[in-house]
Coordinates of C-alpha atoms in Angstrom, one line a residue:
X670 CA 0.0 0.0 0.0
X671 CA 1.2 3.6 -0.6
X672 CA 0.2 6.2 1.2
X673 CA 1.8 9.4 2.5
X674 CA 2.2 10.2 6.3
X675 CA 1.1 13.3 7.5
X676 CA 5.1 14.3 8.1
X677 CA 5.6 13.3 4.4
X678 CA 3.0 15.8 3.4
X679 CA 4.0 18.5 5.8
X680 CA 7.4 18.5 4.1
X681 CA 6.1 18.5 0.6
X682 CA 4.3 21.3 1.4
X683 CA 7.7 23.3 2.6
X684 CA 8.9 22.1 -1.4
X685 CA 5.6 22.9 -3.2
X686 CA 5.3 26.5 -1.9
X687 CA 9.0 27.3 -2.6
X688 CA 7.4 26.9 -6.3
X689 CA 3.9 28.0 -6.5
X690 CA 0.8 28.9 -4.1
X691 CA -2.0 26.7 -2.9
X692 CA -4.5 26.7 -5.8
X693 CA -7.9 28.3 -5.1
X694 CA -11.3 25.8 -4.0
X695 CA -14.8 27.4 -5.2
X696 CA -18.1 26.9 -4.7
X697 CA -20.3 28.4 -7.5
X698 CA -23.8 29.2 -7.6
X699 CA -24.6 28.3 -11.0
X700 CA -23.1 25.0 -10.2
X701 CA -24.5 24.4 -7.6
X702 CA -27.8 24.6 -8.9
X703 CA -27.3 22.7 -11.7
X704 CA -25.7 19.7 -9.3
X705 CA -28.4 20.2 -6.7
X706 CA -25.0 19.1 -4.4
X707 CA -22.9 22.3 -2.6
X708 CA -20.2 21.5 -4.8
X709 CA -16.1 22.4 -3.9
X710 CA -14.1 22.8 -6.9
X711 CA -10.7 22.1 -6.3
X712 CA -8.8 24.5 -9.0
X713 CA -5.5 22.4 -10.3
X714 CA -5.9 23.9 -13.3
X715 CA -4.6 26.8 -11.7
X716 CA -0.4 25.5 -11.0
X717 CA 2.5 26.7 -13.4
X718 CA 1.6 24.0 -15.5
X719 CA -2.0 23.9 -16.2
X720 CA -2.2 20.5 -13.8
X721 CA -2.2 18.7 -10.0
X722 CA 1.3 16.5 -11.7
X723 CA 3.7 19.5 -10.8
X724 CA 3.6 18.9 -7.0
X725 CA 4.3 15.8 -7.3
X726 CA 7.3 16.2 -9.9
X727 CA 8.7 19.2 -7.2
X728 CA 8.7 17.1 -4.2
X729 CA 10.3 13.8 -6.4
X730 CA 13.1 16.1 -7.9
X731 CA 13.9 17.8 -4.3
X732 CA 14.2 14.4 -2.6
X733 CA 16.1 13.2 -6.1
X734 CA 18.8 15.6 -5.5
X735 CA 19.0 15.7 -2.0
X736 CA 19.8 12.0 -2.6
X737 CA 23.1 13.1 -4.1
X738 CA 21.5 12.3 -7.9
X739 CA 22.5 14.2 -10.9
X740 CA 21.8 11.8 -13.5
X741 CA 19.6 12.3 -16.2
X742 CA 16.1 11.0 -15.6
X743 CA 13.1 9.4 -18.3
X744 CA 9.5 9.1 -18.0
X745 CA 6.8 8.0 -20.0
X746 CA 3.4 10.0 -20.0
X747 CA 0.3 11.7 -22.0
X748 CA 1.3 14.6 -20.9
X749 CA 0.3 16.5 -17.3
X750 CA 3.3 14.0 -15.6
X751 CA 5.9 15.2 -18.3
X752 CA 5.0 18.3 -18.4
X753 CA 5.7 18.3 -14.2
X754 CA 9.1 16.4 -14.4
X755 CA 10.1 18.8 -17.4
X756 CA 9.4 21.5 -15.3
X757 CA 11.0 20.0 -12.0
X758 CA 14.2 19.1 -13.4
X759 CA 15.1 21.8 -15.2
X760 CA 14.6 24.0 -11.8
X761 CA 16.7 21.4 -10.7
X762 CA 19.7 21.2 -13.4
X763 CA 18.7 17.6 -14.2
X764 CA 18.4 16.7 -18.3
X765 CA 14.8 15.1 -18.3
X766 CA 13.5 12.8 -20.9
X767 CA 10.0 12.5 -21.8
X768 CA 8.7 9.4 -23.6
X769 CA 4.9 10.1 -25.5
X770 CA 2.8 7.9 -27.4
X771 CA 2.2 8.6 -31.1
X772 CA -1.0 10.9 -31.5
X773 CA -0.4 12.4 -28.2
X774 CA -1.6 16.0 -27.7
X775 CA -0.3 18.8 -30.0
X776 CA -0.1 21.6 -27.4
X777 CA 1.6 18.8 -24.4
X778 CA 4.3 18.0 -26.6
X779 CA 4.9 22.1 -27.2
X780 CA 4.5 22.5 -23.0
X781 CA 7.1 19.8 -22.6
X782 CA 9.8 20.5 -25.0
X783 CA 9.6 24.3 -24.0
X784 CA 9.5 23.5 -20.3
X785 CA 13.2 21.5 -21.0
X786 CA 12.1 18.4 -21.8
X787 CA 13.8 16.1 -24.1
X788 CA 10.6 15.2 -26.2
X789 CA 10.4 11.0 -28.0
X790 CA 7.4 9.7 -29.5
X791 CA 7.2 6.5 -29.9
X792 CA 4.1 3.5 -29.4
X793 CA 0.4 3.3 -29.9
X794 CA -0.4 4.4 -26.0
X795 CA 1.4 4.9 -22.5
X796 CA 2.1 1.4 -22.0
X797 CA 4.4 1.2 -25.4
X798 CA 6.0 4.8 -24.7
X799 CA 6.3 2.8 -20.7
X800 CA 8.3 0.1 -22.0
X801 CA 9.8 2.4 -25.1
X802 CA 11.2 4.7 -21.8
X803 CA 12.4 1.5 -20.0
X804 CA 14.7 0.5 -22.3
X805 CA 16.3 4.1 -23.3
X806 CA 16.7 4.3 -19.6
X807 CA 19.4 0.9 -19.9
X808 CA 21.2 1.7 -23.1
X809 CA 21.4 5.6 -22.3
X810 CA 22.3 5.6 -18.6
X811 CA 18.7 7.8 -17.2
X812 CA 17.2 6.8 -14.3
X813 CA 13.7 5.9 -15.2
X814 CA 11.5 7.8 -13.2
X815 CA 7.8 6.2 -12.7
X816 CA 4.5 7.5 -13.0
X817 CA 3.4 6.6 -9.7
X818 CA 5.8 6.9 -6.3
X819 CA 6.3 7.5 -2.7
X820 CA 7.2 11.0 -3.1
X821 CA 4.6 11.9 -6.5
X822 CA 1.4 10.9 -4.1
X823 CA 3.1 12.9 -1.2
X824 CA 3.4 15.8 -3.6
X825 CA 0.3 15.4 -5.1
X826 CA -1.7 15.1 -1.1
X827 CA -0.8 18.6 -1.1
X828 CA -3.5 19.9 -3.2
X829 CA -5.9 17.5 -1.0
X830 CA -4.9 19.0 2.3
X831 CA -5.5 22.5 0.8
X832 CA -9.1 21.5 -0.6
X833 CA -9.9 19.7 3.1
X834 CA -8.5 22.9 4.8
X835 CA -10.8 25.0 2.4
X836 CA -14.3 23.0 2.3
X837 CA -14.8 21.5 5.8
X838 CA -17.3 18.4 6.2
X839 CA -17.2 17.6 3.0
X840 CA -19.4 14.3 2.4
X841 CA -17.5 13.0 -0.6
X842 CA -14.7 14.1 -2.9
X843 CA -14.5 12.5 -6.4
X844 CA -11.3 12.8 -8.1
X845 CA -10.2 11.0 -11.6
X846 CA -7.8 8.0 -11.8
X847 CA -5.3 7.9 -14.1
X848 CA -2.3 5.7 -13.0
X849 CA -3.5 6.6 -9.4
X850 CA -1.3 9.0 -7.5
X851 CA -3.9 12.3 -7.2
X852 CA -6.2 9.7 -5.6
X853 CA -4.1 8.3 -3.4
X854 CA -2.5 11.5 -2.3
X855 CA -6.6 12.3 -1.5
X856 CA -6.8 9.4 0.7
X857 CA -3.4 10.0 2.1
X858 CA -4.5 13.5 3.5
X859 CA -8.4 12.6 4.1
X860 CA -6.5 9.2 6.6
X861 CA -3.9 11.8 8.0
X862 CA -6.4 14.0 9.2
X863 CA -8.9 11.7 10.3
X864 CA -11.6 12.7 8.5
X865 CA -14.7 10.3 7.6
X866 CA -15.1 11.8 3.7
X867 CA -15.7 9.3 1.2
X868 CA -13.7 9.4 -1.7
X869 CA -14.9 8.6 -4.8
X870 CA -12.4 7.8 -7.6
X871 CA -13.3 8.4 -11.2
X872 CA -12.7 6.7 -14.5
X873 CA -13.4 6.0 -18.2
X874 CA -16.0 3.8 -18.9
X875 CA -13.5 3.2 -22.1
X876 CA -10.2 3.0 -19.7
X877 CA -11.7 0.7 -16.8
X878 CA -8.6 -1.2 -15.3
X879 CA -8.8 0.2 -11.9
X880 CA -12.6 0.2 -12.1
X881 CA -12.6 -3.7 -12.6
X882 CA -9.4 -4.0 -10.3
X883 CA -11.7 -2.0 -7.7
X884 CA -14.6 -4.9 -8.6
X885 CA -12.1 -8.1 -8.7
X886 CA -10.3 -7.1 -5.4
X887 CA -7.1 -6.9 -7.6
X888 CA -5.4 -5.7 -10.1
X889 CA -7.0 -5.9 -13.5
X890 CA -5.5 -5.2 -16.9
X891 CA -7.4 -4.2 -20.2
X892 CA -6.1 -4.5 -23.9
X893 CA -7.3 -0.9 -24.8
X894 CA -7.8 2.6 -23.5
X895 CA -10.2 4.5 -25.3
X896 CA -11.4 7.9 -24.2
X897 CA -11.4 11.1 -25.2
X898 CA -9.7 11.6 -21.6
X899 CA -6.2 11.3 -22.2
X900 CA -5.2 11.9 -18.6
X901 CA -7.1 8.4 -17.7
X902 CA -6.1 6.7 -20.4
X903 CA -4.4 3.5 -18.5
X904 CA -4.9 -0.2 -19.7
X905 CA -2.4 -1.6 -16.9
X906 CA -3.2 -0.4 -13.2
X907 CA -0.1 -0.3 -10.4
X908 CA -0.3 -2.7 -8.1
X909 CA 0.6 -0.3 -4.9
X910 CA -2.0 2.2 -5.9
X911 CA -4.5 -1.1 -6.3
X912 CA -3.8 -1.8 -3.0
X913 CA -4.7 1.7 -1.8
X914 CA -7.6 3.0 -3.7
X915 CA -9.5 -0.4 -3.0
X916 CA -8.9 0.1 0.6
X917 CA -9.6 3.6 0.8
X918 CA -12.2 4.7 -2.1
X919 CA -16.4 4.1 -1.6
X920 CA -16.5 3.0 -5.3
X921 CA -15.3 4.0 -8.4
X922 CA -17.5 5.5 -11.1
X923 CA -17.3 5.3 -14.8
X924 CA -18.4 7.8 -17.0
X925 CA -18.9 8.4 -20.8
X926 CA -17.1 10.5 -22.9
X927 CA -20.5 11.8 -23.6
X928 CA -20.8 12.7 -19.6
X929 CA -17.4 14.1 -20.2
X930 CA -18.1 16.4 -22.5
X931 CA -21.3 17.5 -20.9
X932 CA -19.2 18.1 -17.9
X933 CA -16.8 20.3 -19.8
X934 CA -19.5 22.8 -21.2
X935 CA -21.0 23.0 -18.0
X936 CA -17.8 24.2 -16.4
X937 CA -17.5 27.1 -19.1
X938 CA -21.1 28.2 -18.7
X939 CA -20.6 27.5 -15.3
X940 CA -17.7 28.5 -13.8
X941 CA -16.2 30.3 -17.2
X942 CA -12.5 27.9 -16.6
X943 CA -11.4 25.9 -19.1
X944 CA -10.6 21.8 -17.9
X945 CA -9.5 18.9 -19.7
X946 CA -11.1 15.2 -19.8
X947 CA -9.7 13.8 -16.8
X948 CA -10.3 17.5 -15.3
X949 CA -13.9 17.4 -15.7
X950 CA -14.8 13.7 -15.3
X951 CA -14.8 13.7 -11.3
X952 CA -17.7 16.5 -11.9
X953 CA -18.8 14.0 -14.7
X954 CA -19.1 11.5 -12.3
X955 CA -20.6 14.2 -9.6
X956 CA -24.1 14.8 -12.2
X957 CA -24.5 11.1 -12.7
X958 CA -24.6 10.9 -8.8
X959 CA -26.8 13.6 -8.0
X960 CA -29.7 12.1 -7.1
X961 CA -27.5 10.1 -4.4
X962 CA -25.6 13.3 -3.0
X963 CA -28.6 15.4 -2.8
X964 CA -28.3 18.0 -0.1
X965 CA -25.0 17.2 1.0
X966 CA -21.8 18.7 0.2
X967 CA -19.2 17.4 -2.5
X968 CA -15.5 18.1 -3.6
X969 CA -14.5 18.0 -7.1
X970 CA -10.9 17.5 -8.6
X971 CA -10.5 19.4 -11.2
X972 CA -7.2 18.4 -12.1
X973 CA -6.2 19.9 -15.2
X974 CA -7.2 22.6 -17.8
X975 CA -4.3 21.3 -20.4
X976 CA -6.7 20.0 -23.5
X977 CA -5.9 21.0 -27.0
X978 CA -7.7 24.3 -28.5
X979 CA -9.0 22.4 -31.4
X980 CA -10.7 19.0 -29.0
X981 CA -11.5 21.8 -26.9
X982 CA -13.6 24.1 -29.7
X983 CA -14.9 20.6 -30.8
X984 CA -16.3 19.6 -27.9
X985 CA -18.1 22.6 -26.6
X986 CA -19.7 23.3 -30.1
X987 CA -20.8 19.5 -29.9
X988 CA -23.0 20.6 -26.7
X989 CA -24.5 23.6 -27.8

């Protein structure tokens, strides 16, 4: 199980705010009409990157080099992750590589290679680019630096300890999963501070690994991921964050890409910010609950605002 302590958070916190401010949470009227739910947005979309990823990628690269570590690192991602170890190394004088799938999105790439990234394409999804990264890591000497980690969901919890600090007696908080640290840094701070708020995790109904390894009490792999929402866009679910979300989530909800979208144009005409996929799917998620969470009051995680202008003008005119 993986989880971060309430000391392991404390001293991300002294790293993230070197960095950038706590994010803002909001409640909004039209929102909250429309949900029928006192609904906490928790604004991620709001960090130096456009996503929840950078804490995590500031507190790995501090411990990295207070390790003694110099050498150059590799990751694979879809995006928000690189875009958060670009950023953190450079501020850290380490050469980072960042391995994408083929396809991947057009204005990530750009983030990444201008943030300092070393940019390579190369497989049909994140499990190809995975195993692509894995073996550049051997032959060219980089330390291959995973998705998922000790110190990423202790850097991540910080953005869960600022939306519990913000939104008290919150009765659920629904977040999306992707490869699964955001959600485990949510049950991290929600155990740490003893709180009794469910949390609700979040995924595609076309990317359903951790929703089946939820139902099979294990881990569960799937031979696609299919879904407009890149940032959940997992076939193969970590063991270790298996192990936590099953023993700290209430369920795990999947939602269309339909809902998705939905979700998106109701944030604009809503709340006027712009969110990405995995961004809007815990609200998603949040409207195909309402009739359960009536009356009470819910956290959303919206974790990213990084989606392509083009998907983006797509979308919304596909809702009007």
């Amino acid at each position: 199980m993986t989880k971060a302590t309430a000391e392991a958070i404390s001293a991300a916190r002294n790293v993230v705010y070197q960095t950038m401010p706590p994010t803002p949470t909001h409640s909004y009227p039209l929102l909250n009409a429309k949900a029928g739910v006192e609904v906490f947005v928790k604004h991620e979309n709001h960090t130096p990157v456009g996503a929840f990823k950078v804490r995590g990628g500031l507190n790995f690269m501090a411990g990295y080099k207070a390790d003694g570590n110099s050498q150059g690192v590799i990751t694979a991602t879809r995006g928000n992750h690189g875009q958060s170890i670009a950023f953190a190394a450079s501020r850290a004088g380490v050469e980072a590589t960042i391995v994408v799938p083929e396809g991947n999105s057009v204005e990530k790439n750009a983030a990444m290679e201008t943030l300092g990234g070393k940019l390579v394409v190369h497989g049909h999804d994140f499990e190809a680019a995975a195993e692509h990264a894995a073996e550049l890591a051997k032959t060219e000497g980089l330390y291959m630096l995973p998705s998922f980690d000790e110190r990423l969901v202790a850097g991540v919890a910080t953005y869960a300890m600022e939306l519990f600090e913000a939104a008290h007696n919150l009765d659920a908080v629904y977040a999306p999963i992707g490869l699964g640290s955001g959600i485990c840094g949510i049950i991290s701070a929600r155990d740490a501070l003893g709180l009794k708020t469910e949390i609700v995790g979040v995924v595609s109904e076309g990317a359903p690994c951790y929703a089946l390894s939820f139902d099979a009490g294990a881990p569960i792999s799937t031979n696609s991921a299919d879904t407009m929402a890149d940032g959940m866009a997992c076939r193969t679910p970590v063991a270790a964050a298996v192990e936590t979300i099953n023993a700290g989530v209430a369920r795990i909800v999947r939602v269309s890409d339909a809902e998705i979208a939905a979700a998106m144009a109701i944030y604009y005409s809503d709340t006027h910010n712009i969110a990405e996929g995995a961004g809007v799917a815990p609200l998603a998620a949040l409207m195909q609950e309402k009739d359960k969470m009536a009356g009470k009051r819910a956290g959303v995680v919206l974790s990213g605002g990084n989606i392509d202008r083009s998907l983006y003008l797509e979308t919304l005119s596909g809702q009007a």
